[in-house]
Amino acid sequence: MRRLVLVVSVALLVGFLDGPVFAQTEGERDAELDFIALTNDARADRGKGTLTENADLTRIAREHSERMAADGELYHNESLGDEVSGWSKLGENVGCGEDAASIHAAFMASDGHRHNILDGNFTRIGVGVVQDGSTLWVTEIFMRPSQAQAPQPRQPRTTGGSGEPIAATVASPSAPTAPADPAQPPRPVRRRPEAPLRTVGMIEDLTAW
């Protein structure tokens, strides 16, 4: 029964496509659809909205998976925020292993990766899979599009070592202040914490697990 549900989910993905996606090999494209189906199944189980596949995200994800496969190592796309346009929040998972099911299971067993998969703020996804021998290299990109509003200044991104989070934040507007009361001492203005706009995760080669 589980296998039947998964097949149906993959078939229905055609209706959740934001722009044309041109296939890699048939096996690689099947794996990409498997990752999207597994992701949306996990979100549905927890009452989260369905992610729509975005053609630009898929292209960028494929290019990064190709680089990782050529280099034989996992790493994050440090240029992701510049390559993706029109975003207000981005997330990225990278991994490699024998098949989509085992890689997805490892993602779900990792706090950072699972957070990206289940984040209710994301509405778009792009998955790029490259097969090198018996190994699948995968990049998952999650995005929330920017809203139609005046652009806000962005603080510089901070980058850490391999596997460390890379975050970009938007400066929060100043909170409104009430008229001063001469009988009361001034109180500090409480500002809402700035939310990170990009989260990343990393996972080791699953063949070692």
Short mmCIF file of C-alpha atoms in Angstrom, two decimals:
data_model
loop_
_atom_site.label_atom_id
_atom_site.label_comp_id
_atom_site.label_asym_id
_atom_site.label_seq_id
_atom_site.Cartn_x
_atom_site.Cartn_y
_atom_site.Cartn_z
CA MET A 1 0.00 0.00 0.00
CA ARG A 2 2.82 2.41 0.77
CA ARG A 3 4.37 1.80 -2.62
CA LEU A 4 1.05 2.48 -4.35
CA VAL A 5 0.60 5.75 -2.48
CA LEU A 6 4.10 6.86 -3.47
CA VAL A 7 3.49 6.09 -7.14
CA VAL A 8 0.25 8.07 -7.09
CA SER A 9 2.01 10.98 -5.40
CA VAL A 10 4.69 11.05 -8.08
CA ALA A 11 2.08 11.04 -10.83
CA LEU A 12 0.25 13.96 -9.24
CA LEU A 13 3.37 16.10 -9.12
CA VAL A 14 2.79 17.14 -12.73
CA GLY A 15 0.05 19.42 -11.43
CA PHE A 16 2.41 21.18 -9.01
CA LEU A 17 5.01 22.51 -11.45
CA ASP A 18 6.08 26.14 -11.63
CA GLY A 19 7.58 26.37 -15.14
CA PRO A 20 8.94 23.72 -17.52
CA VAL A 21 11.53 21.25 -16.23
CA PHE A 22 13.73 19.54 -18.79
CA ALA A 23 14.70 16.01 -17.87
CA GLN A 24 18.13 14.65 -17.14
CA THR A 25 18.35 10.93 -17.76
CA GLU A 26 15.12 9.07 -17.07
CA GLY A 27 16.54 7.54 -13.89
CA GLU A 28 17.77 10.89 -12.57
CA ARG A 29 14.43 12.55 -13.27
CA ASP A 30 12.58 9.70 -11.59
CA ALA A 31 14.79 10.17 -8.52
CA GLU A 32 14.08 13.93 -8.48
CA LEU A 33 10.33 13.22 -8.51
CA ASP A 34 10.80 10.63 -5.77
CA PHE A 35 12.50 13.22 -3.54
CA ILE A 36 9.70 15.72 -4.15
CA ALA A 37 7.04 13.10 -3.44
CA LEU A 38 8.77 11.95 -0.25
CA THR A 39 9.15 15.57 0.88
CA ASN A 40 5.50 16.43 0.23
CA ASP A 41 4.36 13.19 1.89
CA ALA A 42 6.36 14.11 5.01
CA ARG A 43 4.88 17.61 4.99
CA ALA A 44 1.32 16.32 4.49
CA ASP A 45 1.73 13.94 7.42
CA ARG A 46 2.44 16.98 9.60
CA GLY A 47 -0.16 19.32 8.14
CA LYS A 48 2.26 21.36 6.06
CA GLY A 49 1.51 22.77 2.62
CA THR A 50 2.60 21.11 -0.61
CA LEU A 51 5.78 22.44 -2.23
CA THR A 52 5.55 23.36 -5.91
CA GLU A 53 8.49 22.43 -8.12
CA ASN A 54 10.22 25.47 -9.58
CA ALA A 55 12.15 25.10 -12.85
CA ASP A 56 14.87 27.62 -11.96
CA LEU A 57 15.49 25.98 -8.59
CA THR A 58 15.69 22.59 -10.29
CA ARG A 59 18.26 23.87 -12.79
CA ILE A 60 20.42 25.42 -10.05
CA ALA A 61 20.14 22.26 -7.94
CA ARG A 62 21.22 20.08 -10.88
CA GLU A 63 24.21 22.26 -11.62
CA HIS A 64 25.35 22.03 -8.01
CA SER A 65 24.87 18.25 -7.90
CA GLU A 66 26.96 17.99 -11.07
CA ARG A 67 29.77 19.95 -9.41
CA MET A 68 29.67 17.77 -6.29
CA ALA A 69 29.67 14.56 -8.36
CA ALA A 70 32.62 15.80 -10.42
CA ASP A 71 34.56 16.74 -7.27
CA GLY A 72 33.51 13.62 -5.37
CA GLU A 73 32.58 15.54 -2.22
CA LEU A 74 29.61 17.19 -0.54
CA TYR A 75 29.48 20.94 0.00
CA HIS A 76 26.97 23.77 -0.11
CA ASN A 77 26.45 26.28 -2.89
CA GLU A 78 27.95 29.45 -1.44
CA SER A 79 26.46 31.46 -4.36
CA LEU A 80 22.91 30.17 -3.83
CA GLY A 81 21.54 33.49 -2.61
CA ASP A 82 22.87 35.23 -5.72
CA GLU A 83 21.84 32.56 -8.23
CA VAL A 84 18.23 32.39 -7.02
CA SER A 85 16.12 35.46 -7.70
CA GLY A 86 12.96 36.73 -6.04
CA TRP A 87 13.38 34.94 -2.72
CA SER A 88 12.68 35.94 0.86
CA LYS A 89 13.87 32.66 2.41
CA LEU A 90 16.07 29.86 1.11
CA GLY A 91 17.12 26.45 2.38
CA GLU A 92 19.45 23.81 0.96
CA ASN A 93 20.04 20.12 1.69
CA VAL A 94 22.82 18.14 0.02
CA GLY A 95 23.53 14.43 0.25
CA CYS A 96 24.60 11.32 -1.60
CA GLY A 97 23.74 7.66 -1.37
CA GLU A 98 22.30 4.68 -3.19
CA ASP A 99 18.68 5.77 -3.65
CA ALA A 100 16.18 8.52 -2.91
CA ALA A 101 14.44 6.65 -0.08
CA SER A 102 17.60 6.09 1.98
CA ILE A 103 18.87 9.64 1.46
CA HIS A 104 15.49 11.10 2.40
CA ALA A 105 15.38 8.91 5.51
CA ALA A 106 18.79 10.25 6.54
CA PHE A 107 17.62 13.81 5.92
CA MET A 108 14.61 13.22 8.16
CA ALA A 109 16.87 11.79 10.88
CA SER A 110 18.90 15.02 10.93
CA ASP A 111 17.47 18.06 12.75
CA GLY A 112 18.74 20.66 10.25
CA HIS A 113 17.69 18.77 7.14
CA ARG A 114 14.30 17.84 8.60
CA HIS A 115 13.69 21.47 9.51
CA ASN A 116 14.20 22.52 5.89
CA ILE A 117 11.89 19.78 4.62
CA LEU A 118 9.09 20.60 7.09
CA ASP A 119 9.46 24.40 7.24
CA GLY A 120 5.97 25.78 6.67
CA ASN A 121 7.35 29.03 5.27
CA PHE A 122 8.71 27.33 2.15
CA THR A 123 6.38 27.03 -0.86
CA ARG A 124 8.75 26.12 -3.73
CA ILE A 125 11.27 23.32 -4.24
CA GLY A 126 13.87 22.32 -6.78
CA VAL A 127 15.70 19.00 -6.66
CA GLY A 128 18.72 18.13 -8.77
CA VAL A 129 19.97 14.54 -8.97
CA VAL A 130 23.10 13.33 -10.73
CA GLN A 131 23.94 9.63 -10.84
CA ASP A 132 27.62 8.66 -10.85
CA GLY A 133 27.91 4.89 -10.99
CA SER A 134 25.74 3.53 -8.20
CA THR A 135 25.77 6.82 -6.23
CA LEU A 136 23.09 9.51 -6.38
CA TRP A 137 24.21 13.07 -5.65
CA VAL A 138 21.31 15.27 -4.66
CA THR A 139 20.72 18.95 -3.96
CA GLU A 140 17.37 20.10 -2.56
CA ILE A 141 16.61 23.82 -2.68
CA PHE A 142 13.65 25.22 -0.74
CA MET A 143 12.33 28.73 -1.32
CA ARG A 144 9.74 31.20 -0.15
CA PRO A 145 9.26 33.86 -2.86
CA SER A 146 9.59 37.50 -1.91
CA GLN A 147 6.42 39.50 -1.44
CA ALA A 148 5.49 42.49 -3.56
CA GLN A 149 6.84 45.21 -1.29
CA ALA A 150 9.59 47.76 -1.15
CA PRO A 151 13.01 46.12 -0.83
CA GLN A 152 14.61 46.21 2.60
CA PRO A 153 18.34 46.49 3.25
CA ARG A 154 20.01 43.13 3.79
CA GLN A 155 22.84 42.48 6.17
CA PRO A 156 25.88 40.70 4.73
CA ARG A 157 25.76 36.90 4.80
CA THR A 158 28.04 35.20 7.26
CA THR A 159 29.73 32.00 6.22
CA GLY A 160 31.29 29.32 8.34
CA GLY A 161 33.24 26.19 7.68
CA SER A 162 31.95 23.11 5.95
CA GLY A 163 28.51 22.18 7.19
CA GLU A 164 28.04 25.33 9.31
CA PRO A 165 24.93 27.45 8.78
CA ILE A 166 25.03 30.36 6.38
CA ALA A 167 22.45 32.98 7.25
CA ALA A 168 21.19 36.15 5.68
CA THR A 169 18.90 38.47 7.57
CA VAL A 170 16.67 41.38 6.69
CA ALA A 171 16.84 44.41 8.93
CA SER A 172 13.65 44.68 10.95
CA PRO A 173 11.86 48.06 10.93
CA SER A 174 11.94 49.97 14.17
CA ALA A 175 9.06 49.22 16.46
CA PRO A 176 6.56 52.10 16.95
CA THR A 177 7.00 54.05 20.15
CA ALA A 178 4.27 55.53 22.32
CA PRO A 179 4.26 59.24 23.30
CA ALA A 180 6.65 59.90 26.16
CA ASP A 181 5.14 60.09 29.64
CA PRO A 182 7.16 62.56 31.75
CA ALA A 183 6.05 60.72 34.90
CA GLN A 184 7.59 57.44 33.78
CA PRO A 185 11.27 56.70 33.05
CA PRO A 186 11.98 55.73 29.44
CA ARG A 187 11.65 52.01 28.70
CA PRO A 188 13.82 50.16 26.22
CA VAL A 189 12.21 49.47 22.86
CA ARG A 190 11.77 45.74 22.28
CA ARG A 191 12.44 44.68 18.72
CA ARG A 192 11.23 41.48 17.13
CA PRO A 193 14.20 39.14 16.51
CA GLU A 194 15.32 39.00 12.92
CA ALA A 195 14.52 35.67 11.28
CA PRO A 196 17.21 33.91 9.26
CA LEU A 197 16.46 33.89 5.56
CA ARG A 198 18.65 30.98 4.64
CA THR A 199 19.30 27.73 6.38
CA VAL A 200 21.49 24.92 5.22
CA GLY A 201 22.24 21.40 6.29
CA MET A 202 24.81 18.81 5.37
CA ILE A 203 24.91 15.06 5.44
CA GLU A 204 27.72 12.54 5.08
CA ASP A 205 27.97 9.92 2.36
CA LEU A 206 25.23 7.43 3.21
CA THR A 207 27.32 4.47 2.10
CA ALA A 208 29.25 4.92 5.36
CA TRP A 209 26.12 4.58 7.50
#
